[in-house]
Tab-separated table of C-alpha atoms in Angstrom:
chain	number	residue	atom	x	y	z
E	1310	UNK	CA	94.715	77.550	82.891
E	1311	UNK	CA	94.598	82.055	82.590
E	1312	UNK	CA	92.305	83.635	84.618
E	1313	UNK	CA	93.140	87.709	84.242
E	1314	UNK	CA	90.952	90.952	86.560
E	1315	UNK	CA	89.305	92.764	83.835
E	1316	UNK	CA	88.926	95.700	86.740
E	1317	UNK	CA	92.559	96.969	87.387
E	1318	UNK	CA	91.159	99.231	90.325
E	1319	UNK	CA	89.581	96.418	91.770
E	1320	UNK	CA	93.684	94.768	91.382
E	1321	UNK	CA	94.885	98.157	92.756
E	1322	UNK	CA	92.647	96.742	96.180
E	1323	UNK	CA	94.209	93.494	96.515
E	1324	UNK	CA	97.533	94.583	95.422
E	1325	UNK	CA	96.499	97.365	98.751
E	1326	UNK	CA	95.066	94.904	101.221
E	1327	UNK	CA	98.208	92.833	101.021
E	1328	UNK	CA	100.571	95.506	101.625
E	1329	UNK	CA	98.889	96.711	104.269
E	1330	UNK	CA	98.495	93.071	105.977
E	1331	UNK	CA	102.420	91.991	105.091
E	1332	UNK	CA	103.243	95.588	106.458
E	1333	UNK	CA	101.250	94.527	109.161
E	1334	UNK	CA	103.530	91.318	109.748
E	1335	UNK	CA	106.254	92.790	109.908
E	1336	UNK	CA	106.114	95.769	111.515
E	1337	UNK	CA	103.916	93.154	114.565
E	1338	UNK	CA	106.956	90.489	114.337
E	1339	UNK	CA	109.708	93.211	114.377
E	1340	UNK	CA	107.992	94.659	117.844
E	1341	UNK	CA	107.859	91.224	118.941
E	1342	UNK	CA	111.061	90.359	119.010
E	1343	UNK	CA	112.620	93.420	120.069
E	1344	UNK	CA	109.457	92.754	123.671
E	1345	UNK	CA	112.100	92.030	126.666
E	1346	UNK	CA	109.169	89.791	127.977
E	1347	UNK	CA	108.032	88.849	124.658
E	1348	UNK	CA	103.809	87.595	125.955
E	1349	UNK	CA	104.035	86.133	122.131
E	1350	UNK	CA	103.056	83.192	122.829
E	1351	UNK	CA	99.905	83.286	124.673
E	1352	UNK	CA	99.397	80.305	125.500
E	1353	UNK	CA	100.821	78.480	128.639
E	1354	UNK	CA	99.848	74.829	128.614
E	1355	UNK	CA	102.683	73.892	127.789
E	1356	UNK	CA	103.427	71.600	130.394
E	1357	UNK	CA	105.969	68.569	128.930
E	1358	UNK	CA	110.763	69.235	129.272
E	1359	UNK	CA	111.072	69.566	126.140
E	1360	UNK	CA	108.216	71.855	124.146
E	1361	UNK	CA	109.047	74.277	127.216
E	1362	UNK	CA	112.359	73.972	126.170
E	1363	UNK	CA	112.145	74.503	123.682
E	1364	UNK	CA	109.562	77.264	123.911
E	1365	UNK	CA	112.498	78.766	125.869
E	1366	UNK	CA	115.276	78.929	123.269
E	1367	UNK	CA	112.540	79.753	119.971
E	1368	UNK	CA	111.247	82.852	122.049
E	1369	UNK	CA	113.071	83.291	125.865
E	1370	UNK	CA	109.575	84.123	127.694
E	1371	UNK	CA	109.316	83.072	131.404
E	1372	UNK	CA	106.092	81.681	133.020
E	1373	UNK	CA	105.235	83.105	136.017
E	1374	UNK	CA	105.346	80.225	138.647
E	1375	UNK	CA	102.131	82.188	140.057
E	1376	UNK	CA	100.482	82.155	137.014
E	1377	UNK	CA	99.413	85.445	137.456
E	1378	UNK	CA	99.364	88.024	134.719
E	1379	UNK	CA	102.147	90.965	134.918
E	1380	UNK	CA	101.234	93.880	133.206
E	1381	UNK	CA	103.586	94.550	131.185
E	1382	UNK	CA	105.493	97.959	130.006
E	1383	UNK	CA	103.610	98.044	125.986
E	1384	UNK	CA	107.198	98.983	124.372
E	1385	UNK	CA	110.387	97.497	126.534
E	1386	UNK	CA	113.283	97.447	124.124
E	1387	UNK	CA	115.131	94.626	125.344
E	1388	UNK	CA	118.550	95.739	126.602
E	1389	UNK	CA	121.305	92.889	125.058
E	1390	UNK	CA	119.462	91.539	122.433
E	1391	UNK	CA	122.507	89.762	121.785
E	1392	UNK	CA	122.508	87.601	125.507
E	1393	UNK	CA	118.394	86.714	125.800
E	1394	UNK	CA	116.504	87.186	121.885
E	1395	UNK	CA	114.147	85.586	120.298
E	1396	UNK	CA	116.770	85.317	117.673
E	1397	UNK	CA	114.073	82.905	115.054
E	1398	UNK	CA	111.585	85.778	115.626
E	1399	UNK	CA	114.606	88.156	114.540
E	1400	UNK	CA	114.881	85.978	111.721
E	1401	UNK	CA	111.049	85.829	110.593
E	1402	UNK	CA	111.344	89.080	110.956
E	1403	UNK	CA	113.622	89.906	108.679
E	1404	UNK	CA	111.944	87.556	106.694
E	1405	UNK	CA	108.744	89.747	106.756
E	1406	UNK	CA	109.769	92.971	106.717
E	1407	UNK	CA	111.450	91.733	102.679
E	1408	UNK	CA	107.879	90.475	101.591
E	1409	UNK	CA	106.314	93.365	103.199
E	1410	UNK	CA	109.183	95.449	100.894
E	1411	UNK	CA	108.302	93.145	98.177
E	1412	UNK	CA	104.611	94.444	98.063
E	1413	UNK	CA	105.307	97.508	98.359
E	1414	UNK	CA	107.444	97.394	94.832
E	1415	UNK	CA	103.871	95.318	93.925
E	1416	UNK	CA	101.872	98.094	94.108
E	1417	UNK	CA	104.155	100.891	93.202
E	1418	UNK	CA	105.013	98.960	90.367
E	1419	UNK	CA	101.168	98.305	89.087
E	1420	UNK	CA	99.460	101.703	90.474
E	1421	UNK	CA	102.965	104.498	90.777
E	1422	UNK	CA	104.861	102.764	87.789
E	1423	UNK	CA	102.428	101.396	85.595
E	1424	UNK	CA	103.233	103.109	82.820
E	1425	UNK	CA	107.252	103.009	83.215
E	1426	UNK	CA	108.750	99.765	82.400
E	1427	UNK	CA	110.800	98.620	84.982
E	1428	UNK	CA	110.964	95.054	85.088
E	1429	UNK	CA	109.099	94.807	88.291
E	1430	UNK	CA	108.915	91.229	88.221
E	1431	UNK	CA	112.305	89.733	88.842
E	1432	UNK	CA	112.858	92.836	91.294
E	1433	UNK	CA	110.445	91.568	93.256
E	1434	UNK	CA	110.902	87.897	92.648
E	1435	UNK	CA	114.342	88.600	93.786
E	1436	UNK	CA	113.305	90.396	97.363
E	1437	UNK	CA	111.322	86.996	97.966
E	1438	UNK	CA	113.682	84.826	97.388
E	1439	UNK	CA	115.725	86.549	99.463
E	1440	UNK	CA	113.302	86.849	102.246
E	1441	UNK	CA	112.411	83.474	101.766
E	1442	UNK	CA	116.509	82.331	102.129
E	1443	UNK	CA	116.146	84.744	105.491
E	1444	UNK	CA	113.856	82.207	107.236
E	1445	UNK	CA	115.410	78.951	106.239
E	1446	UNK	CA	118.737	80.214	107.618
E	1447	UNK	CA	117.664	81.283	110.557
E	1448	UNK	CA	115.159	77.757	110.646
E	1449	UNK	CA	118.580	75.889	110.243
E	1450	UNK	CA	121.112	78.578	112.184
E	1451	UNK	CA	119.493	79.135	115.377
E	1452	UNK	CA	117.862	75.667	116.129
E	1453	UNK	CA	120.669	73.405	115.448
Z	743	UNK	CA	115.700	83.334	83.375
Z	744	UNK	CA	116.338	85.316	86.272
Z	745	UNK	CA	112.420	85.724	87.373
Z	746	UNK	CA	112.457	81.701	86.994
Z	747	UNK	CA	114.886	81.095	88.772
Z	748	UNK	CA	114.264	83.247	91.692
Z	749	UNK	CA	111.037	81.998	91.303
Z	750	UNK	CA	112.198	78.787	92.107
Z	751	UNK	CA	114.401	80.262	95.422
Z	752	UNK	CA	111.597	81.982	97.113
Z	753	UNK	CA	108.328	77.916	96.352
Z	754	UNK	CA	111.620	76.189	97.381
Z	755	UNK	CA	113.315	77.980	101.266
Z	756	UNK	CA	109.379	78.610	101.998
Z	757	UNK	CA	108.214	75.098	101.820
Z	758	UNK	CA	111.060	74.084	103.343
Z	759	UNK	CA	110.688	76.526	105.632
Z	760	UNK	CA	106.661	75.557	106.100
Z	761	UNK	CA	107.638	72.339	106.936
Z	762	UNK	CA	110.597	73.328	109.242
Z	763	UNK	CA	107.364	74.882	111.547
Z	764	UNK	CA	104.903	71.746	111.287
Z	765	UNK	CA	107.359	69.889	112.302
Z	766	UNK	CA	107.627	73.013	116.190
Z	767	UNK	CA	103.517	72.067	115.622
Z	768	UNK	CA	103.972	68.952	115.884
Z	769	UNK	CA	106.308	69.050	119.154
Z	770	UNK	CA	104.858	71.829	120.827
Z	771	UNK	CA	101.810	71.895	119.131
Z	772	UNK	CA	100.404	75.446	119.287
Z	773	UNK	CA	98.140	76.430	117.082
Z	774	UNK	CA	100.891	79.727	116.244
Z	775	UNK	CA	102.649	77.461	114.793
Z	776	UNK	CA	100.557	75.935	111.658
Z	777	UNK	CA	99.349	79.444	110.942
Z	778	UNK	CA	102.774	79.812	110.297
Z	779	UNK	CA	103.113	77.260	108.544
Z	780	UNK	CA	100.085	77.447	106.634
Z	781	UNK	CA	101.880	81.140	105.604
Z	782	UNK	CA	104.003	79.744	104.503
Z	783	UNK	CA	103.554	76.722	102.286
Z	784	UNK	CA	100.805	79.607	100.683
Z	785	UNK	CA	103.893	81.669	99.722
Z	786	UNK	CA	105.001	77.940	98.313
Z	787	UNK	CA	101.751	77.543	96.227
Z	788	UNK	CA	101.230	81.093	95.158
Z	789	UNK	CA	104.987	80.587	92.611
Z	790	UNK	CA	102.757	77.516	91.442
Z	791	UNK	CA	99.768	79.346	89.203
Z	792	UNK	CA	102.340	81.245	88.002
Z	793	UNK	CA	104.289	79.036	86.119
Z	794	UNK	CA	100.724	78.689	84.019
Z	795	UNK	CA	100.879	82.571	83.397
Z	796	UNK	CA	102.711	83.972	81.083
Z	797	UNK	CA	105.196	86.965	83.355
Z	798	UNK	CA	103.729	89.786	81.271
Z	799	UNK	CA	100.702	89.160	82.480
Z	800	UNK	CA	101.460	88.125	86.288
Z	801	UNK	CA	100.257	91.241	87.504
Z	802	UNK	CA	96.201	90.178	86.356
Z	803	UNK	CA	96.505	87.498	87.747
Z	804	UNK	CA	94.311	86.627	91.322
Z	805	UNK	CA	97.675	84.528	92.580
Z	806	UNK	CA	97.735	87.263	94.454
Z	807	UNK	CA	95.007	86.060	96.651
Z	808	UNK	CA	97.027	83.260	97.447
Z	809	UNK	CA	99.206	85.581	98.897
Z	810	UNK	CA	96.694	87.382	100.483
Z	811	UNK	CA	95.169	84.537	102.338
Z	812	UNK	CA	99.099	83.831	103.572
Z	813	UNK	CA	99.543	87.302	105.537
Z	814	UNK	CA	95.465	87.429	106.554
Z	815	UNK	CA	95.915	83.982	108.184
Z	816	UNK	CA	99.375	85.086	110.174
Z	817	UNK	CA	97.888	87.666	110.809
Z	818	UNK	CA	94.974	86.276	112.599
Z	819	UNK	CA	97.922	83.776	114.517
Z	820	UNK	CA	99.661	86.983	115.433
Z	821	UNK	CA	96.140	88.321	117.275
Z	822	UNK	CA	95.232	84.373	118.465
Z	823	UNK	CA	98.639	84.244	120.550
Z	824	UNK	CA	98.365	87.854	122.041
Z	825	UNK	CA	95.143	88.248	122.805
Z	826	UNK	CA	94.823	88.354	126.360
Z	827	UNK	CA	93.889	85.706	128.992
Z	828	UNK	CA	91.330	86.491	132.024
Z	829	UNK	CA	94.234	87.194	134.874
Z	830	UNK	CA	93.886	82.865	137.255
Z	831	UNK	CA	93.303	83.576	140.570
Z	832	UNK	CA	96.928	81.897	142.236
Z	833	UNK	CA	95.611	79.142	144.654
């Protein structure tokens, strides 16, 4: 099982795509975790008490009783972050920030420092491990 | 040695995170969690082909297509959940 990309340029372009996608993910998640009234989940038909309770714990969004779409400011940074923040979303965003950093290191390793040996594989694996551990910590700690 | 250790940590944590999100999906039936579960599973599965590839050749392999797919799925999930629905008229 050994396959290689022949074209190095193709690989660099692929890694650029990955960097862009992962940075986008991380930024979107960070912004969403900081939003005051998070409309993160568009799906509002969560009628069962169990799931709505879960969603309040998870995302802390408010469903207006009339079902009317309320226009909200695009970025309303919350003031009291500690109380009602969607904490798990914050942990997820931290995780994906780590992964974005991981991919930036990959891109640097491939394109900028291609001639220099910086032992990038170990650094990238370490970043990935820290990111995964962050997400798992958030999942276990915040929900129990 | 360090590389294998970190890869193992990475794979395990993402696999378990994927299982957590799958549990949330089963509980709430919201597709956002399913997308998250798929993303985490792909990030975990990415580590399996790396076993068979020499560490020096890692960057020359299409393993990163896994990662690209994972991030694309996550972007789609965020995009989907943020799509504005047409305002419903209150009764």
